[in-house]
Structures are given as structure tokens and as C-alpha cells.
Tab-separated table of C-alpha atoms and ligand atoms in Angstrom:
chain	number	residue	atom	x	y	z
A	1	MET	CA	-50.059	-24.277	-81.938
A	2	ALA	CA	-46.665	-25.566	-83.549
A	3	ASP	CA	-43.384	-25.136	-82.134
A	4	ILE	CA	-41.179	-22.599	-83.284
A	5	ILE	CA	-37.677	-22.714	-82.575
A	6	GLN	CA	-35.296	-24.676	-85.834
A	7	LEU	CA	-32.389	-25.102	-85.112
A	8	LEU	CA	-30.201	-23.375	-88.373
A	9	PRO	CA	-28.474	-24.566	-91.069
A	10	ASP	CA	-24.653	-25.560	-90.759
A	11	ASN	CA	-23.790	-22.607	-93.672
A	12	ILE	CA	-26.055	-19.566	-91.999
A	13	ALA	CA	-24.539	-20.069	-88.557
A	14	ASN	CA	-21.372	-20.390	-90.308
A	15	GLN	CA	-22.195	-17.029	-92.137
A	16	ILE	CA	-23.556	-15.474	-88.536
A	17	ALA	CA	-20.505	-17.226	-86.737
A	18	ALA	CA	-18.036	-15.116	-89.658
A	19	GLY	CA	-19.010	-12.111	-88.901
A	20	GLU	CA	-16.972	-11.505	-85.660
A	21	VAL	CA	-14.297	-13.491	-87.350
A	22	ILE	CA	-14.196	-12.123	-90.778
A	23	GLN	CA	-15.198	-8.156	-91.015
A	24	ARG	CA	-13.217	-6.955	-93.759
A	25	PRO	CA	-10.886	-8.571	-96.194
A	26	ALA	CA	-8.469	-7.471	-93.801
A	27	SER	CA	-9.143	-10.218	-91.276
A	28	ALA	CA	-9.654	-13.032	-92.859
A	29	VAL	CA	-5.987	-11.966	-94.232
A	30	LYS	CA	-5.148	-12.087	-90.452
A	31	GLU	CA	-6.528	-15.432	-90.067
A	32	LEU	CA	-4.613	-16.744	-93.006
A	33	LEU	CA	-1.370	-15.300	-92.768
A	34	GLU	CA	-1.638	-16.733	-88.911
A	35	ASN	CA	-2.093	-20.459	-89.684
A	36	ALA	CA	0.180	-19.936	-92.075
A	37	ALA	CA	2.862	-18.977	-89.569
A	38	ASP	CA	1.315	-21.555	-87.038
A	39	ALA	CA	2.162	-24.191	-89.377
A	40	GLY	CA	5.825	-23.852	-89.020
A	41	ALA	CA	6.424	-22.030	-92.373
A	42	THR	CA	9.399	-20.335	-93.479
A	43	GLU	CA	8.061	-18.885	-96.563
A	44	ILE	CA	4.910	-17.145	-97.120
A	45	ARG	CA	3.958	-15.174	-99.622
A	46	LEU	CA	-0.088	-12.863	-99.501
A	47	PHE	CA	-1.539	-11.973	-103.201
A	48	VAL	CA	-4.411	-9.699	-103.575
A	49	THR	CA	-6.737	-8.052	-105.875
A	50	ASP	CA	-8.893	-5.066	-105.383
A	51	ALA	CA	-7.665	-4.682	-101.856
A	52	GLY	CA	-8.661	-8.552	-101.533
A	53	LYS	CA	-12.126	-8.104	-102.127
A	54	ALA	CA	-11.706	-9.945	-105.278
A	55	LEU	CA	-8.642	-12.118	-104.471
A	56	ILE	CA	-6.931	-13.427	-101.141
A	57	GLN	CA	-4.571	-16.270	-101.749
A	58	VAL	CA	-1.567	-16.959	-98.708
A	59	ILE	CA	1.046	-19.684	-100.271
A	60	ASP	CA	3.255	-20.892	-97.503
A	61	ASN	CA	5.660	-23.474	-97.060
A	62	GLY	CA	4.365	-24.921	-94.442
A	63	ARG	CA	3.234	-28.572	-92.872
A	64	GLY	CA	0.238	-28.547	-95.125
A	65	MET	CA	-2.171	-31.442	-94.919
A	66	SER	CA	-3.560	-34.281	-95.327
A	67	GLU	CA	-6.501	-35.425	-97.556
A	68	THR	CA	-8.850	-36.187	-94.490
A	69	ASP	CA	-7.242	-32.486	-92.536
A	70	ALA	CA	-7.912	-30.429	-95.682
A	71	ARG	CA	-11.529	-31.113	-95.272
A	72	MET	CA	-11.816	-31.256	-91.543
A	73	ALA	CA	-10.531	-28.051	-91.702
A	74	PHE	CA	-13.245	-26.454	-92.780
A	75	GLU	CA	-15.374	-27.581	-89.843
A	76	ARG	CA	-16.859	-24.754	-87.215
A	77	HIS	CA	-14.658	-25.313	-83.759
A	78	ALA	CA	-12.461	-27.939	-86.186
A	79	THR	CA	-9.086	-27.117	-84.859
A	80	SER	CA	-5.281	-29.251	-84.202
A	81	LYS	CA	-3.991	-26.735	-81.669
A	82	ILE	CA	-6.520	-27.392	-78.404
A	83	ARG	CA	-8.033	-30.746	-77.503
A	84	ASN	CA	-9.065	-29.888	-74.162
A	85	ILE	CA	-9.721	-26.041	-71.828
A	86	GLU	CA	-6.757	-26.669	-70.352
A	87	ASP	CA	-5.381	-25.846	-73.413
A	88	LEU	CA	-6.789	-22.641	-73.493
A	89	PHE	CA	-4.101	-21.545	-70.950
A	90	ARG	CA	-0.844	-22.847	-72.082
A	91	ILE	CA	-1.248	-21.496	-76.041
A	92	LYS	CA	1.562	-20.906	-78.230
A	93	THR	CA	-0.203	-21.342	-80.982
A	94	MET	CA	-1.896	-17.457	-82.930
A	95	GLY	CA	-5.006	-19.566	-83.808
A	96	PHE	CA	-7.011	-22.075	-81.360
A	97	ARG	CA	-10.378	-21.139	-81.982
A	98	GLY	CA	-11.197	-23.273	-84.718
A	99	GLU	CA	-13.446	-20.972	-87.093
A	100	ALA	CA	-11.074	-18.921	-89.238
A	101	LEU	CA	-11.570	-21.641	-91.799
A	102	ALA	CA	-15.243	-22.156	-91.292
A	103	SER	CA	-15.416	-18.824	-91.442
A	104	VAL	CA	-13.702	-18.143	-94.530
A	105	ALA	CA	-15.472	-20.730	-96.528
A	106	ALA	CA	-18.767	-19.505	-95.771
A	107	VAL	CA	-18.079	-16.203	-96.644
A	108	ALA	CA	-16.093	-16.737	-99.661
A	109	GLN	CA	-15.154	-19.304	-102.616
A	110	VAL	CA	-12.523	-21.001	-101.502
A	111	GLU	CA	-9.949	-22.757	-103.338
A	112	LEU	CA	-7.251	-24.845	-100.952
A	113	LYS	CA	-3.656	-27.019	-102.352
A	114	THR	CA	-2.235	-28.452	-99.915
A	115	ARG	CA	0.390	-31.600	-99.413
A	116	ARG	CA	2.492	-32.376	-96.476
A	117	ALA	CA	6.038	-33.591	-97.042
A	118	GLU	CA	5.864	-37.089	-97.013
A	119	ASP	CA	2.832	-37.504	-99.230
A	120	GLU	CA	3.564	-38.254	-103.341
A	121	LEU	CA	0.431	-36.318	-103.457
A	122	GLY	CA	-1.966	-33.577	-102.382
A	123	THR	CA	-5.027	-32.466	-101.839
A	124	TYR	CA	-7.158	-29.768	-104.246
A	125	LEU	CA	-10.506	-28.863	-102.524
A	126	GLU	CA	-12.772	-26.114	-103.602
A	127	ILE	CA	-15.602	-24.992	-101.282
A	128	GLU	CA	-18.510	-22.529	-101.510
A	129	ASN	CA	-21.260	-21.588	-98.863
A	130	SER	CA	-19.487	-24.123	-96.528
A	131	GLN	CA	-19.752	-27.163	-98.687
A	132	VAL	CA	-17.103	-29.374	-101.093
A	133	VAL	CA	-18.007	-28.780	-104.478
A	134	LYS	CA	-14.801	-30.514	-105.672
A	135	GLN	CA	-12.296	-32.344	-104.189
A	136	GLU	CA	-9.180	-34.412	-106.176
A	137	PRO	CA	-5.826	-35.319	-105.941
A	138	CYS	CA	-3.304	-33.081	-106.979
A	139	ALA	CA	0.540	-32.565	-107.667
A	140	CYS	CA	1.108	-29.311	-105.923
A	141	ALA	CA	4.333	-28.050	-103.783
A	142	ALA	CA	4.424	-28.841	-99.856
A	143	GLY	CA	2.860	-27.212	-98.216
A	144	THR	CA	-0.525	-24.837	-98.672
A	145	SER	CA	-1.989	-22.454	-101.105
A	146	ILE	CA	-5.647	-21.494	-99.768
A	147	SER	CA	-7.352	-18.257	-102.081
A	148	MET	CA	-10.687	-16.831	-101.273
A	149	LYS	CA	-12.329	-15.316	-104.079
A	150	ASN	CA	-15.102	-12.810	-103.927
A	151	LEU	CA	-15.239	-12.296	-100.229
A	152	PHE	CA	-18.585	-11.692	-99.163
A	153	PHE	CA	-20.263	-12.805	-102.536
A	154	ASN	CA	-23.430	-14.172	-101.636
A	155	VAL	CA	-23.331	-11.795	-97.932
A	156	PRO	CA	-24.652	-8.910	-100.290
A	157	ALA	CA	-25.335	-6.104	-96.940
A	158	ARG	CA	-21.440	-7.181	-95.541
A	159	ARG	CA	-20.333	-6.578	-99.010
A	160	ASN	CA	-22.110	-3.798	-99.395
A	161	PHE	CA	-20.250	-2.086	-95.696
A	162	LEU	CA	-16.962	-2.205	-97.666
A	163	LYS	CA	-14.825	1.171	-97.917
A	164	SER	CA	-12.794	1.828	-101.139
A	165	ASN	CA	-10.015	0.019	-102.044
A	166	ALA	CA	-7.277	2.302	-100.429
A	167	ALA	CA	-8.892	1.873	-97.475
A	168	GLU	CA	-9.403	-2.271	-97.582
A	169	MET	CA	-6.075	-1.876	-98.276
A	170	ARG	CA	-4.580	-0.091	-95.523
A	171	HIS	CA	-5.765	-2.896	-92.869
A	172	ILE	CA	-4.861	-5.644	-95.099
A	173	VAL	CA	-0.650	-3.613	-95.169
A	174	ASP	CA	-1.770	-3.409	-91.390
A	175	GLU	CA	-2.613	-6.338	-90.460
A	176	PHE	CA	0.303	-7.915	-93.268
A	177	THR	CA	2.746	-5.634	-91.383
A	178	ARG	CA	1.592	-6.918	-87.691
A	179	VAL	CA	2.593	-10.522	-88.075
A	180	ALA	CA	5.489	-10.069	-90.316
A	181	MET	CA	6.803	-8.018	-87.063
A	182	ALA	CA	6.024	-10.474	-85.272
A	183	PHE	CA	7.587	-13.346	-87.322
A	184	PRO	CA	11.046	-11.606	-88.223
A	185	GLY	CA	12.859	-15.009	-89.139
A	186	ILE	CA	10.040	-16.126	-91.717
A	187	PHE	CA	10.324	-14.474	-95.337
A	188	PHE	CA	7.278	-13.487	-95.695
A	189	SER	CA	6.100	-11.043	-99.108
A	190	LEU	CA	3.007	-9.188	-100.253
A	191	THR	CA	1.498	-8.747	-103.420
A	192	SER	CA	-1.341	-6.397	-105.047
A	193	ASN	CA	-2.890	-6.830	-108.237
A	194	GLY	CA	0.457	-8.209	-109.630
A	195	GLN	CA	2.865	-5.800	-108.370
A	196	GLU	CA	5.203	-6.471	-105.232
A	197	VAL	CA	5.130	-3.878	-102.268
A	198	PHE	CA	6.739	-6.037	-99.555
A	199	HIS	CA	10.061	-8.463	-100.107
A	200	LEU	CA	10.989	-8.794	-96.498
A	201	GLU	CA	13.663	-11.124	-96.097
A	202	ALA	CA	13.997	-13.346	-92.879
A	203	GLY	CA	16.057	-11.507	-90.504
A	204	ASN	CA	16.667	-10.724	-87.323
A	205	LEU	CA	13.966	-7.826	-85.414
A	206	LYS	CA	15.915	-5.010	-86.125
A	207	GLN	CA	16.179	-5.995	-90.038
A	208	ARG	CA	13.007	-6.361	-89.826
A	209	ILE	CA	11.729	-3.462	-88.142
A	210	VAL	CA	13.727	-1.350	-90.426
A	211	GLN	CA	13.066	-3.018	-93.615
A	212	ILE	CA	8.789	-2.196	-92.157
A	213	LEU	CA	9.094	1.090	-90.907
A	214	GLY	CA	11.461	2.544	-93.617
A	215	SER	CA	15.014	2.981	-93.336
A	216	SER	CA	15.199	6.759	-91.888
A	217	TYR	CA	14.570	4.445	-88.383
A	218	ASN	CA	17.927	2.581	-88.856
A	219	ALA	CA	19.953	5.209	-86.427
A	220	LYS	CA	16.567	6.396	-84.203
A	221	LEU	CA	15.800	3.324	-82.479
A	222	VAL	CA	16.962	2.665	-79.009
A	223	SER	CA	17.045	-1.300	-77.874
A	224	VAL	CA	14.582	-2.524	-74.832
A	225	ASN	CA	15.918	-5.581	-73.521
A	226	GLU	CA	14.914	-6.499	-69.677
A	227	GLU	CA	14.119	-10.159	-68.238
A	228	THR	CA	12.126	-11.665	-64.686
A	229	ASP	CA	11.162	-14.576	-64.380
A	230	TYR	CA	7.725	-13.303	-64.627
A	231	MET	CA	8.165	-11.751	-67.792
A	232	ASN	CA	10.775	-10.363	-69.826
A	233	ILE	CA	10.382	-7.552	-72.359
A	234	TYR	CA	12.144	-6.627	-75.579
A	235	GLY	CA	12.023	-4.337	-78.989
A	236	PHE	CA	12.515	-0.683	-79.351
A	237	VAL	CA	11.783	2.598	-78.889
A	238	GLY	CA	12.284	5.388	-81.355
A	239	LYS	CA	14.090	8.071	-79.694
A	240	PRO	CA	12.209	10.861	-78.749
A	241	GLU	CA	12.985	12.574	-81.934
A	242	THR	CA	10.909	10.608	-83.699
A	243	ALA	CA	8.043	11.031	-81.411
A	244	ARG	CA	4.794	12.708	-83.866
A	245	LYS	CA	2.060	14.314	-83.718
A	246	THR	CA	-0.367	11.698	-84.959
A	247	ARG	CA	0.073	8.160	-82.674
A	248	GLY	CA	1.840	6.207	-85.777
A	249	ASP	CA	3.983	3.534	-85.218
A	250	GLN	CA	3.011	1.792	-82.016
A	251	TYR	CA	2.984	-2.130	-81.938
A	252	PHE	CA	2.745	-4.400	-78.651
A	253	PHE	CA	2.813	-8.090	-79.097
A	254	VAL	CA	2.808	-10.913	-76.491
A	255	ASN	CA	3.660	-14.143	-77.238
A	256	ASN	CA	3.670	-12.713	-80.807
A	257	ARG	CA	0.526	-11.484	-80.884
A	258	PHE	CA	0.072	-7.841	-81.478
A	259	ILE	CA	-2.416	-6.580	-79.323
A	260	LYS	CA	-4.103	-3.121	-78.901
A	261	SER	CA	-3.639	-1.931	-75.399
A	262	ALA	CA	-4.370	1.400	-74.054
A	263	TYR	CA	-3.091	0.921	-70.689
A	264	LEU	CA	0.340	-0.651	-71.327
A	265	ASN	CA	0.612	2.493	-74.691
A	266	HIS	CA	-0.171	4.706	-71.318
A	267	ALA	CA	2.562	3.283	-69.336
A	268	VAL	CA	5.105	3.824	-72.192
A	269	ASN	CA	4.101	7.417	-72.849
A	270	SER	CA	4.976	7.516	-69.200
A	271	ALA	CA	8.270	6.813	-69.602
A	272	PHE	CA	8.865	9.518	-72.202
A	273	GLU	CA	7.548	12.172	-69.774
A	274	GLU	CA	9.267	14.947	-70.404
A	275	MET	CA	11.436	13.855	-73.380
A	276	ILE	CA	8.610	14.196	-75.733
A	277	ALA	CA	5.838	17.249	-76.251
A	278	LYS	CA	2.833	16.643	-74.234
A	279	ASP	CA	0.731	16.369	-77.556
A	280	SER	CA	2.910	14.168	-79.641
A	281	PHE	CA	2.978	10.429	-79.547
A	282	PRO	CA	6.365	7.669	-78.886
A	283	SER	CA	7.308	5.281	-81.244
A	284	TYR	CA	7.888	1.720	-79.866
A	285	VAL	CA	7.654	-1.961	-81.320
A	286	LEU	CA	7.866	-3.810	-77.819
A	287	TYR	CA	7.634	-7.680	-77.418
A	288	ILE	CA	6.586	-9.487	-74.503
A	289	ASP	CA	6.843	-12.565	-73.673
A	290	LEU	CA	5.497	-14.361	-70.371
A	291	ASP	CA	3.866	-17.389	-69.565
A	292	PRO	CA	0.657	-18.453	-71.740
A	293	SER	CA	-1.375	-19.136	-68.282
A	294	GLN	CA	-0.701	-15.257	-67.280
A	295	VAL	CA	-2.773	-14.664	-70.040
A	296	ASP	CA	-6.502	-14.941	-71.293
A	297	ILE	CA	-6.429	-13.883	-74.626
A	298	ASN	CA	-9.840	-15.609	-75.133
A	299	VAL	CA	-11.672	-12.613	-74.763
A	300	HIS	CA	-12.592	-10.990	-78.267
A	301	PRO	CA	-12.762	-13.133	-81.032
A	302	THR	CA	-9.686	-11.536	-83.051
A	303	LYS	CA	-7.680	-12.036	-80.243
A	304	GLN	CA	-6.708	-8.310	-80.466
A	305	GLU	CA	-7.236	-7.549	-76.684
A	306	ILE	CA	-6.205	-9.861	-74.524
A	307	LYS	CA	-6.382	-9.904	-69.993
A	308	PHE	CA	-3.677	-10.398	-67.827
A	309	GLU	CA	-3.575	-12.413	-65.161
A	310	ASP	CA	-1.760	-9.239	-63.334
A	311	GLU	CA	-1.980	-5.965	-65.229
A	312	LYS	CA	-0.277	-3.865	-63.075
A	313	ILE	CA	3.197	-6.090	-62.717
A	314	ILE	CA	3.186	-5.592	-66.478
A	315	TYR	CA	2.351	-1.541	-66.302
A	316	ALA	CA	5.180	-1.402	-63.893
A	317	PHE	CA	7.392	-3.702	-66.059
A	318	VAL	CA	7.041	-2.165	-69.324
A	319	GLN	CA	7.332	1.970	-67.878
A	320	ALA	CA	10.358	1.032	-66.272
A	321	ALA	CA	11.746	-1.174	-69.489
A	322	VAL	CA	11.344	1.955	-71.052
A	323	LYS	CA	12.363	4.551	-68.803
A	324	HIS	CA	15.843	2.295	-68.663
A	325	ALA	CA	16.356	1.980	-72.057
A	326	LEU	CA	16.015	5.982	-72.872
A	327	ALA	CA	18.150	6.746	-69.522
A	328	GLN	CA	21.463	5.036	-71.385
A	329	PHE	CA	20.953	5.716	-74.909
A	330	SER	CA	20.540	9.810	-73.190
A	331	ILE	CA	24.240	8.838	-70.971
A	332	ALA	CA	25.696	6.942	-74.579
A	333	PRO	CA	26.687	9.911	-76.280
A	334	SER	CA	29.231	11.333	-74.007
A	335	LEU	CA	30.433	7.762	-74.736
A	336	ASP	CA	31.099	8.464	-78.046
A	337	PHE	CA	34.515	10.033	-78.439
A	338	THR	CA	34.188	9.975	-82.583
B	401	ADP	P1	-7.580	-22.514	-85.934
B	401	ADP	O1	-6.107	-21.687	-86.764
B	401	ADP	O2	-8.193	-21.474	-84.807
B	401	ADP	O3	-7.629	-23.912	-85.372
B	401	ADP	P2	-8.868	-22.516	-88.050
B	401	ADP	O4	-10.350	-22.539	-89.153
B	401	ADP	O5	-7.906	-21.276	-88.636
B	401	ADP	O6	-8.413	-22.422	-86.883
B	401	ADP	O7	-7.623	-23.759	-88.813
B	401	ADP	C1	-8.468	-25.136	-88.812
B	401	ADP	C2	-7.160	-26.476	-88.883
B	401	ADP	O8	-6.726	-26.351	-89.684
B	401	ADP	C3	-5.816	-25.792	-88.097
B	401	ADP	O9	-5.621	-26.019	-86.560
B	401	ADP	C4	-4.343	-25.969	-88.894
B	401	ADP	O10	-4.704	-27.590	-88.126
B	401	ADP	C5	-4.934	-26.554	-90.218
B	401	ADP	N1	-4.597	-25.847	-91.191
B	401	ADP	C6	-5.404	-24.345	-91.068
B	401	ADP	N2	-4.776	-23.223	-91.876
B	401	ADP	C7	-3.097	-24.553	-92.463
B	401	ADP	C8	-2.426	-24.080	-93.017
B	401	ADP	N3	-1.790	-23.046	-94.042
B	401	ADP	N4	-1.849	-24.842	-92.868
B	401	ADP	C9	-1.492	-26.402	-92.583
B	401	ADP	N5	-2.627	-26.594	-91.293
B	401	ADP	C10	-3.616	-25.602	-91.421
B	402	MG	MG1	-6.148	-20.082	-87.385
């Protein structure tokens, strides 16, 4: 009998890997926005057509790529962000797995324009099915513009799994919002089918949160701010009156990364105990900064779940910080003589 095991061709391997990272247009949006932030951009513009099904484009004014790097960027496991395994535990960037662009290029038609400030000419690349179909020098703006057309054009089964434009657009807005909240110092815009739906000037954290959650929050945020040697927590919780019957505006960021954590959510809820109805949800936007060696962000392909070295300390700290903030807010009115 002949041997039967074969290595998969690159484009198939990339398509399979893409399944983990790029589930829907919003996943590609997240990866592209994070790449722009990692590139040090101060302005990031996102354009989508048909909820990202037809087009997702991100234009940034970040550091751009050399011609060789532009080619390399689309290889699987190609990254400028880590070099060895120790680096995994001191990550300061959003990306590090080196698979987002390889995945995108496996399931969409990609066009890249990129130029470093120091280069006179930039690079234009067209990639389809993981294959470079066109490459030429281009006179383009410093920074990077990457567009991906017809997501899953070559994976019809996946394309059929996509939800309505309204539903996919909600996912995109969620991802956009999370990245924009993590980087208030960066200008962000989101244009959908030619209409600008977000225009977020660079500002401070409170300005960014109010820009996104709405100005009705302006007077309803209590600031949280505690520092220790082990970790810092800052951000805002909504005054008890902003609690809702549905889980609404709840955001946790750890070292600038949006994460989902039922455990930390519980810590916040418990700090609100007796201040809000049992069946309601507090709103919060909280940022935790700690030594990257104290978190493992490599436990989930989309990096939305992370593992803390010492979860209990974090829980206690979050709970205490929120309690403290709420206590200060509730005594504040007695000091306000107007
Ligand atoms: P990762 O972000 O995990 O490194 P990606 O596949 O997302 O992997 O990107 C691969 C590499 O391409 C990055 O490490 C970075 O060097 C480069 N790159 C991607 N997007 C940009 C961008 N917008 N500006 C400059 N460089 C980029
Ligand atoms: Mg990346």
C-alpha cells in the first residue's frame, strides 16, 4: 500500500488557520485596526461596504513597511513583534501571532499600499488565495492602506454562514468601539457605504468614552483610579442610575486589550451590590495595567480571553477600586454647596 499522508499546500493550510482568526468581517476589522495601532498610527480610518462583506479597508499613517516586509507580512507566522518565546511574556503590542494577514489573504482579495516615511516610493501588492498576483512600486501616502474585498469569496460555506448586514455591522461597530476605547490618543473614523458613522478626534479617555457611549453619560461617570506596585486600574463606572436591565456598556481592557471576563465582571457587580437592583447590570469602562509577565494572552486565537497569573488578586483589587470610587461619589454631593 502506498503512503497516504501529504502536507497541505500553503493556501489550504492558511484557509484552515483563517477559520480560527477570521470568523466574520468584524474579526478582520479588529486585526487590521490593531495592526494600524501597533504601527504607531495617530490616524486610523476604517471604510466598509455591505457590512464588510464587499469591502473592508483600513488606512493608517503609521510607520509603513519596506518592500520586503510588505511581502513577508502575508506569510504565516511572520511577525515583527516577537523573536523568541520569552517575548511572549513581555508583549506590549496587540498582535504577535503573525497570522492575521496570512489568514486574511487566504480568504479575501487583498490590496496593500504601504510606504515608510523615509522611502520615496512605496509598495503596491495584490494578493489572492495567498498568492501575490501583482507587485509594483507606488507613489502613495506614508503609512499603510490595506483593503480586503469579497471576504470568503473562495470559501462559500463560510460566506453562507454570515448574518444579515445589520447583524454583521453591529459586530464591526463593537470591534471598532473596543479598539477606539483602548487608544483615545488616536483619531479614528468609520465610514459605512460612503457615510461617516464615527468621527472620533484624539482626546483623553473620558472624551473618548463620551464620544462613543453618548453625551448622556457625561455627568454620570464616576472615575476609578488606584495604583499599586502590582497593578493600576483606571477608567470609569456609571453611577448606579445608569444600570440597565440588559447587559450593555461593559468594557474591560488589560494592557490596552479588550477582554471578556465573567470573573472580573462579577467583581464589578459585587462592588455595586445594594446600590443597584439585583437583576440590573452596571456600566463600566475599566483599564487594568500590569506587568505583561503576569498575564498569558496566548490562550485564545482572537486573544479576547486571557489568563492571569494571580486571578484572585486582580478580582479583589477591581472590587475594592470600584467600591472606593462609588463611596467617594456618594459622599461628594454633601460637599457640593451649589
Ligand atoms: P502580527 O500583528 O501578529 O505581527 P499580522 O499578520 O497582523 O501579524 O502582521 C504581520 C506583520 O506585518 C506585523 O508584525 C507588522 O510588522 C506588519 N504590519 C501589518 N500591518 C501593518 C500596518 N498597518 N503598518 C505597518 N506594518 C504592518
Ligand atoms: Mg496583527
